[in-house]
Coordinates of C-alpha atoms and ligand atoms in Angstrom, one line a residue:
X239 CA -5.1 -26.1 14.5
X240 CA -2.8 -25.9 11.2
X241 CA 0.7 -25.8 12.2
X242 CA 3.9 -24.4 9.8
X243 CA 7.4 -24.6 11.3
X244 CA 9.8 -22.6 9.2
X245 CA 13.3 -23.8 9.4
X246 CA 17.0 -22.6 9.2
X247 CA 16.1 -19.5 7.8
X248 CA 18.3 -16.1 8.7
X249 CA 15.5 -14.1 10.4
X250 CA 15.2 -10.1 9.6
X251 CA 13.1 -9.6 12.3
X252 CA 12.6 -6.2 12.3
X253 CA 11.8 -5.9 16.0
X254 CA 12.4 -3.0 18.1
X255 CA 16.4 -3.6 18.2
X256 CA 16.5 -4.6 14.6
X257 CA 17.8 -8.3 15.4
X258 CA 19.5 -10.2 12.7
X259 CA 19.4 -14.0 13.7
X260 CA 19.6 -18.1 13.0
X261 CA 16.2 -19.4 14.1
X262 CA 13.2 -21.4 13.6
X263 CA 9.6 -20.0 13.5
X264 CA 6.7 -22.1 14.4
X265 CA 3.3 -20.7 13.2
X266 CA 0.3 -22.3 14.8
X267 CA -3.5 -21.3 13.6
X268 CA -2.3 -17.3 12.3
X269 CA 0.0 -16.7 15.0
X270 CA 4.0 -17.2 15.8
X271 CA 4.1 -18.7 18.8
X272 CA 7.8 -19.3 19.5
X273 CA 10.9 -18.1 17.7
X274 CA 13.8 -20.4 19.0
X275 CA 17.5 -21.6 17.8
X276 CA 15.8 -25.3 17.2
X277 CA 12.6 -25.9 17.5
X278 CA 12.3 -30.1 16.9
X279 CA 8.3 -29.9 16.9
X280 CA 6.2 -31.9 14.0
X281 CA 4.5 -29.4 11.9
X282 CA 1.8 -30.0 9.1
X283 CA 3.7 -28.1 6.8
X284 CA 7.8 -27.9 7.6
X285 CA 9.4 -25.0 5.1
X286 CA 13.2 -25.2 4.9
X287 CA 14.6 -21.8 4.6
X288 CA 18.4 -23.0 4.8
X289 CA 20.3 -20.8 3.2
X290 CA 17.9 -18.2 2.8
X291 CA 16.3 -15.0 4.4
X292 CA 12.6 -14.6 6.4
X293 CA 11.1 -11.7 6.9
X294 CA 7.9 -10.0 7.8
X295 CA 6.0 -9.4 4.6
X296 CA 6.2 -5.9 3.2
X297 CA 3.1 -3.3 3.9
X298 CA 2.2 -1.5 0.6
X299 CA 0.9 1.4 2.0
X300 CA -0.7 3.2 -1.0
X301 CA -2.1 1.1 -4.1
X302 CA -4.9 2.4 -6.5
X303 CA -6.1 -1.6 -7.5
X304 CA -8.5 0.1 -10.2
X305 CA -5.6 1.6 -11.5
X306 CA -3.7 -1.7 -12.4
X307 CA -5.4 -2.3 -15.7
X308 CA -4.1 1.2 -16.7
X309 CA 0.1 0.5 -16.3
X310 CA 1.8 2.7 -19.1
X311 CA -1.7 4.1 -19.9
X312 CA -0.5 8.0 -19.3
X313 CA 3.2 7.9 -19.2
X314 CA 5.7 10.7 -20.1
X315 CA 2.1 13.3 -18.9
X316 CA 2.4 15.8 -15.8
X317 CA 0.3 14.9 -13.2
X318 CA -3.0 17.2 -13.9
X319 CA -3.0 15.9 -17.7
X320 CA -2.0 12.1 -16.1
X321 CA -5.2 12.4 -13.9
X322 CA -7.4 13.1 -17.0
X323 CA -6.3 10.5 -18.6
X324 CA -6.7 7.7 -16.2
X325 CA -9.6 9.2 -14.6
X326 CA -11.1 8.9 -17.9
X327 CA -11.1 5.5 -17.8
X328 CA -10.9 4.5 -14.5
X329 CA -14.3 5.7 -13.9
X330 CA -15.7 3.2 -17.1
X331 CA -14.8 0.0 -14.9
X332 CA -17.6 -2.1 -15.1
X333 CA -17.1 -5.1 -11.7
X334 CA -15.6 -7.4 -14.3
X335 CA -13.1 -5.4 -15.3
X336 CA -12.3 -3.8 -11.8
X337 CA -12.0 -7.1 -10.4
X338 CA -9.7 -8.1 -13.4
X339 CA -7.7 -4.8 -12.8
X340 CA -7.5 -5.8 -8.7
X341 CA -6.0 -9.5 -9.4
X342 CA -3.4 -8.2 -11.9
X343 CA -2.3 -5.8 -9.2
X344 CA -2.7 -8.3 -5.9
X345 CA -1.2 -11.1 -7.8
X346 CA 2.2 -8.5 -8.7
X347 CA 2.6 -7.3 -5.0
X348 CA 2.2 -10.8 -3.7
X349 CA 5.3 -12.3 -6.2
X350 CA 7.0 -8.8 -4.7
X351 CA 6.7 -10.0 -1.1
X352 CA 3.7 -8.1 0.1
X353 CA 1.4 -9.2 2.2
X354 CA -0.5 -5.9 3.5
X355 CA -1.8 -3.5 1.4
X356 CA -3.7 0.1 1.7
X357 CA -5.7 0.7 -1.3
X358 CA -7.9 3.7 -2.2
X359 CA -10.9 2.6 -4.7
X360 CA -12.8 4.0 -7.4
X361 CA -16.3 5.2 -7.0
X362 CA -18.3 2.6 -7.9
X363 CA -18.5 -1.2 -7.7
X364 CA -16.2 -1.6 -5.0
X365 CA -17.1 -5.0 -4.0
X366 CA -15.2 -6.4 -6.8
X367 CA -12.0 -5.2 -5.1
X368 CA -13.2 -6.7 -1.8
X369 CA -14.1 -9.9 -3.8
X370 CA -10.6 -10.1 -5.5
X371 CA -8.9 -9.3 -2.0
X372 CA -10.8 -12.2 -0.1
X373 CA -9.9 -14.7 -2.3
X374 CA -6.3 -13.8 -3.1
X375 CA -5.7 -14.1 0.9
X376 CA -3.8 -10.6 0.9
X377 CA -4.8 -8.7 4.4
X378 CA -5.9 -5.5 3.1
X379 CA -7.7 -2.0 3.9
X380 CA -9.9 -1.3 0.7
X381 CA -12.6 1.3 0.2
X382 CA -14.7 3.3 -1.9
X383 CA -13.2 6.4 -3.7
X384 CA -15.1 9.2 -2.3
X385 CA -15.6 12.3 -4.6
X386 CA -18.7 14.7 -3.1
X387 CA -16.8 18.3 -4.4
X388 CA -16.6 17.5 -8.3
X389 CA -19.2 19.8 -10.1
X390 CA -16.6 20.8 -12.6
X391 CA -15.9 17.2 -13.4
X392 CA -17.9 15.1 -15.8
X393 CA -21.0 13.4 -14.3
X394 CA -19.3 10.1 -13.9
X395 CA -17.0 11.7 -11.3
X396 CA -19.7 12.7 -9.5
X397 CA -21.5 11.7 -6.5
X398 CA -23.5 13.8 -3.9
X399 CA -22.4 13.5 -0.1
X400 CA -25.2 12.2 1.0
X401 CA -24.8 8.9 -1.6
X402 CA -21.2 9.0 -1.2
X403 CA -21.5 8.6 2.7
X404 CA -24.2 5.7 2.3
X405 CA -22.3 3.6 0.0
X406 CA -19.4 4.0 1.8
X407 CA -20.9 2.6 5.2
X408 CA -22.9 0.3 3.7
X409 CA -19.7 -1.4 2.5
X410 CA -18.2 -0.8 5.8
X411 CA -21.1 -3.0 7.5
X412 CA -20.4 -5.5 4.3
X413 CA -16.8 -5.9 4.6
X414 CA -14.9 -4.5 7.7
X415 CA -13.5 -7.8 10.0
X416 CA -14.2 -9.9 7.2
X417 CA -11.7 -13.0 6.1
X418 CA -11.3 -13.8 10.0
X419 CA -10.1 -9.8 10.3
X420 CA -7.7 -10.0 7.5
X421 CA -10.2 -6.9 5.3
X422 CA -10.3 -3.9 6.9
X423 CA -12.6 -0.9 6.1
X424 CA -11.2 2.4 5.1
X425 CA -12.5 5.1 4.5
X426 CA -11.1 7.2 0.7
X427 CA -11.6 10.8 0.5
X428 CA -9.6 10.5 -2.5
X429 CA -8.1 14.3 -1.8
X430 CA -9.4 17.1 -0.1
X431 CA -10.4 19.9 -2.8
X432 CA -12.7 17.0 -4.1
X433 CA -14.3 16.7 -0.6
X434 CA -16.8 18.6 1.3
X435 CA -16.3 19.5 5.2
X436 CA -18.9 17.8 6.0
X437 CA -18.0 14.7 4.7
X438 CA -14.5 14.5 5.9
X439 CA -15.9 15.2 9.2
X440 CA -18.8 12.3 9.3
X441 CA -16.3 9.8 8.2
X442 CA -13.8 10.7 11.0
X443 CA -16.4 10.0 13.5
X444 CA -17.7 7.2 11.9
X445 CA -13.7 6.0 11.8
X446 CA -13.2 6.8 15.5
X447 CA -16.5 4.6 16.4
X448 CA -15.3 1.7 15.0
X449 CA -12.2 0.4 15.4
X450 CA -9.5 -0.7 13.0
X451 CA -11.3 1.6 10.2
X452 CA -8.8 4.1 8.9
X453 CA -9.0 7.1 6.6
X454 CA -6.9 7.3 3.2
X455 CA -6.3 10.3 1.1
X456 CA -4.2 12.2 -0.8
X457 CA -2.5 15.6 0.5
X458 CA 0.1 17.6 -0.1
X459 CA 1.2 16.1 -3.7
X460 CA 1.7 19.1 -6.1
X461 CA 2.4 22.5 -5.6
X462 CA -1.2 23.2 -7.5
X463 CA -3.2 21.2 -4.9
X464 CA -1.8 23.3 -2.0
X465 CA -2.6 26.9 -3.9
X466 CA -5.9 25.6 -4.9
X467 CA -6.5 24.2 -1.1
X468 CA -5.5 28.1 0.2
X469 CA -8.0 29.5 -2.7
X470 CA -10.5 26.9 -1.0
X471 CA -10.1 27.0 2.2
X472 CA -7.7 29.5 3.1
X473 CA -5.7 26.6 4.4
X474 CA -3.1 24.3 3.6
X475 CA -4.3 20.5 3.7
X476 CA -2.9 19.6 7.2
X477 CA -3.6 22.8 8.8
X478 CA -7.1 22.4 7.4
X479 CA -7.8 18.4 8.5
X480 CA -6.5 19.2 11.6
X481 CA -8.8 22.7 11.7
X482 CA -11.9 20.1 10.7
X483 CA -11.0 16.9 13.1
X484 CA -10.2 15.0 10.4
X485 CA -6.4 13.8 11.6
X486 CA -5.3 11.0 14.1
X487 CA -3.8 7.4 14.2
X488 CA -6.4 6.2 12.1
X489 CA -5.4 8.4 9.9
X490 CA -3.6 7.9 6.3
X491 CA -1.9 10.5 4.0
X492 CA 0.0 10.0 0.9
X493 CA 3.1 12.1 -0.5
X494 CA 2.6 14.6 1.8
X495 CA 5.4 16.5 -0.7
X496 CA 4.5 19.9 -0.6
X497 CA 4.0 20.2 3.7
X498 CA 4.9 22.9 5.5
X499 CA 6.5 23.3 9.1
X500 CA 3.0 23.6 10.7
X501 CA 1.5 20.7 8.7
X502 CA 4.3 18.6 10.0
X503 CA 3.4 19.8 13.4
X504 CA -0.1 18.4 13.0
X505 CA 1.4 15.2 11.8
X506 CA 3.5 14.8 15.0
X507 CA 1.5 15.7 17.8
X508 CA -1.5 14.0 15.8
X509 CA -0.2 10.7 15.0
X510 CA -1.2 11.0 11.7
X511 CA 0.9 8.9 8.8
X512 CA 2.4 10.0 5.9
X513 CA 2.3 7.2 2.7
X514 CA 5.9 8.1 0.9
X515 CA 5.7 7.0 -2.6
X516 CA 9.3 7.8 -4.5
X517 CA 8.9 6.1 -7.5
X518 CA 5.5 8.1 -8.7
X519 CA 6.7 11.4 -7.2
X520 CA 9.6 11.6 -9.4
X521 CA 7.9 9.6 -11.9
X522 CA 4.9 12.3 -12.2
X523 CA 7.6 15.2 -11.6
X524 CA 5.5 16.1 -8.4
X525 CA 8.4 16.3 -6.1
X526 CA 10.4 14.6 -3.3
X527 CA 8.8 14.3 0.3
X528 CA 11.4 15.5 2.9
X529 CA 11.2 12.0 4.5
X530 CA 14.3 12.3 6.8
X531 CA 12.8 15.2 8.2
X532 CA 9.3 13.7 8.8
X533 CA 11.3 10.7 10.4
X534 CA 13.5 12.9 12.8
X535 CA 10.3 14.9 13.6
X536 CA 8.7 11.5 15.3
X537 CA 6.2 11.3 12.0
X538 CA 5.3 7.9 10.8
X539 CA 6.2 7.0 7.7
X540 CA 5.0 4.5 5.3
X541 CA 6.1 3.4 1.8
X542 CA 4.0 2.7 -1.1
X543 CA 3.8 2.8 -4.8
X544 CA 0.4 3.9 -5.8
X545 CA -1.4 3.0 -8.7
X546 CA 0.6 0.6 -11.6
X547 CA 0.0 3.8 -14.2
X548 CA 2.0 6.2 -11.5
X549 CA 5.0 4.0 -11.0
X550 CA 4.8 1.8 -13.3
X551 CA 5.3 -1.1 -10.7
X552 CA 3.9 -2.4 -7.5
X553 CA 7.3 -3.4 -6.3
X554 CA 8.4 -2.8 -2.7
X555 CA 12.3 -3.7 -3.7
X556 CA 11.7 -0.8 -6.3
X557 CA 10.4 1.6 -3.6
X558 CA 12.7 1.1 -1.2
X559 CA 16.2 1.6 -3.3
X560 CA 14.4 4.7 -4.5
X561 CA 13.6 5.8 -1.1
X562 CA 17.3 4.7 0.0
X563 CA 18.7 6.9 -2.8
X564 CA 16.6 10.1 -3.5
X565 CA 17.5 11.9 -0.1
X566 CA 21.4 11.5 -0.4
X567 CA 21.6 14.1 -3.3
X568 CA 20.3 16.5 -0.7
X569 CA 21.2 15.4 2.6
X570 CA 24.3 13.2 1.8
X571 CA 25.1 9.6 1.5
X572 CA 24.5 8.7 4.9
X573 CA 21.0 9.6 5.1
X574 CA 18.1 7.4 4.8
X575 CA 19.9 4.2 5.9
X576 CA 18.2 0.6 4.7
X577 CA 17.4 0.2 8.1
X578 CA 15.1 2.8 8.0
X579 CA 13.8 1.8 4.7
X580 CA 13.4 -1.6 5.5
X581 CA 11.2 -0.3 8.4
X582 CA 9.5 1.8 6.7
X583 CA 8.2 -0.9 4.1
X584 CA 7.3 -3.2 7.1
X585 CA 6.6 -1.4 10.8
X586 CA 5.8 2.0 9.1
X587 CA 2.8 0.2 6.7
X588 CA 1.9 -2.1 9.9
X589 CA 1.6 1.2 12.2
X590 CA 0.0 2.9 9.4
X591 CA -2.8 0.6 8.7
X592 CA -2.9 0.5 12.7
X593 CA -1.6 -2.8 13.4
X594 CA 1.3 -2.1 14.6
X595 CA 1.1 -4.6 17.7
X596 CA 0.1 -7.2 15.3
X597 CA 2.2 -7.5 12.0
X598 CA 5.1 -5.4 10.5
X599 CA 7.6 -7.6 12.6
X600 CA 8.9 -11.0 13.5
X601 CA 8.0 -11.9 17.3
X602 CA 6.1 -14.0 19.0
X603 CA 2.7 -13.5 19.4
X604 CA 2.2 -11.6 16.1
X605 CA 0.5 -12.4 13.2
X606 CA 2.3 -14.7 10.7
X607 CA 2.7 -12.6 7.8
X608 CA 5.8 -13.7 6.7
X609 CA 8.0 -13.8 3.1
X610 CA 11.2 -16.0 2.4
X611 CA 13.7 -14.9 -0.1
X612 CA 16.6 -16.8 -1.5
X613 CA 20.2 -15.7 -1.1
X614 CA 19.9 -12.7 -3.6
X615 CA 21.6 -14.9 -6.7
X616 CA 22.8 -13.0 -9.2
X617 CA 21.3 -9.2 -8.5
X618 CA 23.1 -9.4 -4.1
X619 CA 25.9 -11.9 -4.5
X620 CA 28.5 -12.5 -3.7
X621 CA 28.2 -12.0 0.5
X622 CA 30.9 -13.2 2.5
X623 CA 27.8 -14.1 4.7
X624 CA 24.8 -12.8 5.5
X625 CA 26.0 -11.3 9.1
X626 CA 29.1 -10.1 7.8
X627 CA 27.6 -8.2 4.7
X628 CA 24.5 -6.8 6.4
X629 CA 22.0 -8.5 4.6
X630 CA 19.9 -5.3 5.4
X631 CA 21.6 -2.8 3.1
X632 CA 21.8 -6.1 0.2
X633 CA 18.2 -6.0 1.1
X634 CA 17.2 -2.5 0.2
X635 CA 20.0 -2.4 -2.6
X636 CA 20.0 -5.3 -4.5
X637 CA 17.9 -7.3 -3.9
X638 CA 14.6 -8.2 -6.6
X639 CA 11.1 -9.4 -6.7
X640 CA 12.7 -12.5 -8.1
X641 CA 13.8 -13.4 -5.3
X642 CA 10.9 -13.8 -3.0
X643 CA 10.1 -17.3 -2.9
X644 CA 7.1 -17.8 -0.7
X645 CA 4.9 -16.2 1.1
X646 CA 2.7 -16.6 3.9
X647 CA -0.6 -14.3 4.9
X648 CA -2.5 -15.0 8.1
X649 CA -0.8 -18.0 8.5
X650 CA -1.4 -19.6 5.4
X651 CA 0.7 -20.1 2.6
X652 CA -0.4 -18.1 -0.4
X653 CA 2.8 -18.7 -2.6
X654 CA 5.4 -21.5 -2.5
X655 CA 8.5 -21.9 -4.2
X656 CA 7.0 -18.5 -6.7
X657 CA 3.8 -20.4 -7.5
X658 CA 0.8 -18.2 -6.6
X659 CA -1.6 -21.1 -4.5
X660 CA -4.7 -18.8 -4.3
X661 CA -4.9 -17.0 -7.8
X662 CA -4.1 -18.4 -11.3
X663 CA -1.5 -16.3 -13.1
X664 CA -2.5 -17.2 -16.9
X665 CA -5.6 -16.5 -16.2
X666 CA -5.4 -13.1 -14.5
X667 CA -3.7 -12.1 -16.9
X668 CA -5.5 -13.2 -19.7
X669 CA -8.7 -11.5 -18.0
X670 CA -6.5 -8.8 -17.9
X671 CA -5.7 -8.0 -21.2
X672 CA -9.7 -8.8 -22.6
X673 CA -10.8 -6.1 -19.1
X674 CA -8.2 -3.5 -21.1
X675 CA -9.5 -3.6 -24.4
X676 CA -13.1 -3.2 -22.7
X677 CA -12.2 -0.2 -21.1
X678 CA -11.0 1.5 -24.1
X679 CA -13.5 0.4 -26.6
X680 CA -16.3 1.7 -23.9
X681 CA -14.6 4.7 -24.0
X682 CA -14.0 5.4 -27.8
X683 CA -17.6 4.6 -28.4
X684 CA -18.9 7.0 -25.7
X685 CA -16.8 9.9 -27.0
X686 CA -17.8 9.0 -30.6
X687 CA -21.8 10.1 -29.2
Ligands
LIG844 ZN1 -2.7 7.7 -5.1

């Protein structure tokens, strides 16, 4: 069994008490097994964090990888006008360029210190995404956009709910457990006016029979959404999953802006997590989720950024200052402390992708998915020390994407010292660029028929 003994570093641990300390971590095959002051053990690979900070890697709770071809594709647009736009060429991925757009978008969140994502797919070819998440060595849960209520969209956002269910379970069988457990299956009603009953209910069952599947939409995002959800159904979204079956710890919600007090009710007593994305709500002028609320309530929150052409970055450190600072306007500067940020990036995406008991924190027995960052240079310095500063609040303040230095994902080492060991970084982005330009030219040459 591969063994990894990280020394000297200044462990974040984000346990249950939030303890800060000087310790060694040995990894052997995926798992931490001990956590001690000094551990003198040979190791096949010995990483000296002297000096600088571990920490359990961040959980990206809600990505759109098809999206990350499209980055300043729609900016400055309101959401409705932003979703025609991308849609527009989201849905002309071909698998090359869908798995082009997924490694531009893994390889970002890795160099940002991510090592667990949730992403919600496009329709078609998803096993491109699943493709570009095994070999990257990201732990992921990935699935199929599902889109069975869009007769007023163009035929190539279309799909009927009988193929839409099919594909998705088919990939389920294909790719749920794979990569030793590190790909999940889940489930993508992307939001619930494009989604018939009956398929938000099959999928919920078919979630509940197999364990570690999740569900992830959208709800609650505009004001729009929730009139056009009462026109629908004569519901709000919560009110109305709940009404159908369709919430519970496997299940996934992002924004969840425009809830009311009985929606968060559901959420609560249901277990059901909410996906806070601060950047692309303000970005997209869609609003600001009442997150300190949801948190006193006993809801679980994630954080996430969602796709690259909503944000314009798959940055945790981004997400977090934002989610640090958009709730003092309203609620004062002591709300949203980093600690709770800093949990919500890590045990708020581990609960939410429902491995909670496995990831999300540094303990023994866990899952070594683990990030090392420098001493914050030039965007945290100067500390007096890392104790004496809380590291924490430099952490969800300061600190950069620049300053992760390596990162490890099911116990292997997927970046050392900022060099990506899994994925070539010319060459994603190369592909990158050639996928874009293929996108667009399919598109100007389908509108010019
Ligand atoms: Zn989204």
């Amino acid at each position: 069994m591969k063994t990894i003994l990280i020394k000297n570093g200044y462990l974040v641990t984000m346990d249950e008490n939030g303890s800060k300390i000087y310790a060694d971590i040995l990894i052997e095959g995926k798992q931490i097994t001990t956590i001690a002051s000094k551990i003198e053990k040979e190791a096949d690979k010995i990483l000296d964090a002297s000096g600088k900070l571990v920490l359990p890697g961040f959980v990206q709770s809600h990505i759109h990888l098809c999206q990350s071809l499209l980055r300043g594709q729609a900016d400055d647009q309101p959401l409705m006008e932003w979703l025609d736009t991308i849609t527009s060429l989201e849905f002309r991925h071909t698998p090359e360029t869908l798995y082009a757009s997924a490694r531009i978008g893994i390889a970002e969140m890795i160099k940002s210190g991510t090592t667990s994502i949730i992403d919600m797919g496009t329709l078609h070819h998803q096993d491109s995404v699943f493709k570009a998440i095994e070999e990257s060595g990201v732990r992921a849960q990935a699935g199929k956009a599902m889109m069975d209520l869009t007769e007023n969209l163009p035929p190539l956002l279309q799909e009927s709910t009988k193929d839409s269910l099919k594909n998705s379970i088919d990939l389920m069988h294909r790719w749920h457990g794979k990569a030793d457990g590190r790909i999940r299956y889940g489930f993508a009603p992307r939001w619930q006016l494009w989604n018939t009953t009956e398929l938000l209910q099959t999928i919920k069952q078919e979630a509940d029979k197999n364990p570690g599947v999740g569900i992830h939409g959208h709800a609650g995002e505009i004001e729009y959404e929730v009139e056009a959800m009462i026109k629908q159904t004569g519901m709000r979204n919560l009110v109305y999953l709940e009404k159908i079956g369709c919430v519970g710890s496997n299940v996934q919600m992002a924004h969840c802006i425009w809830l009311d007090e009985d929606e968060y009710k559901v959420m609560a007593e249901t277990g059901t997590h909410a996906l806070h994305c601060p950047c692309c709500n303000t970005k997209l002028g869609s609003g600001i989720a009442k997150v300190p609320e949801m948190l006193s309530k006993g809801i679980n929150v994630a954080l996430g950024s969602d796709g690259a052409p909503s944000n314009n970055n798959l940055d945790m450190f981004i997400e977090m200052r934002l989610a640090s600072v958009i709730h003092k306007y309203r609620l004062g500067a002591e709300a949203m402390p980093a600690e709770d940020v800093l949990r919500m990036a890590t045990m708020g995406g581990a609960k939410a992708i429902g491995m909670g008991d496995q990831i999300g924190s540094l303990e023994e027995g866990k899952i070594a998915d683990i990030v090392i960052l420098d001493d914050g240079g030039l965007y945290a310095s100067p500390m007096r020390s890392f104790e004496e500063d809380d590291v924490v609040k430099r952490l969800v303040s300061s600190y950069q994407s620049a300053c992760v230095q390596t990162s490890i994902i099911d116990g292997q080492v997927i970046m050392e010292d900022r060099q990506l060991l899994t994925m070539n970084e010319t060459e994603i982005l190369e592909d990158g660029k050639k996928a874009l330009a293929d996108l667009w030219a399919r598109k100007r040459a389908d509108e010019a028929n």
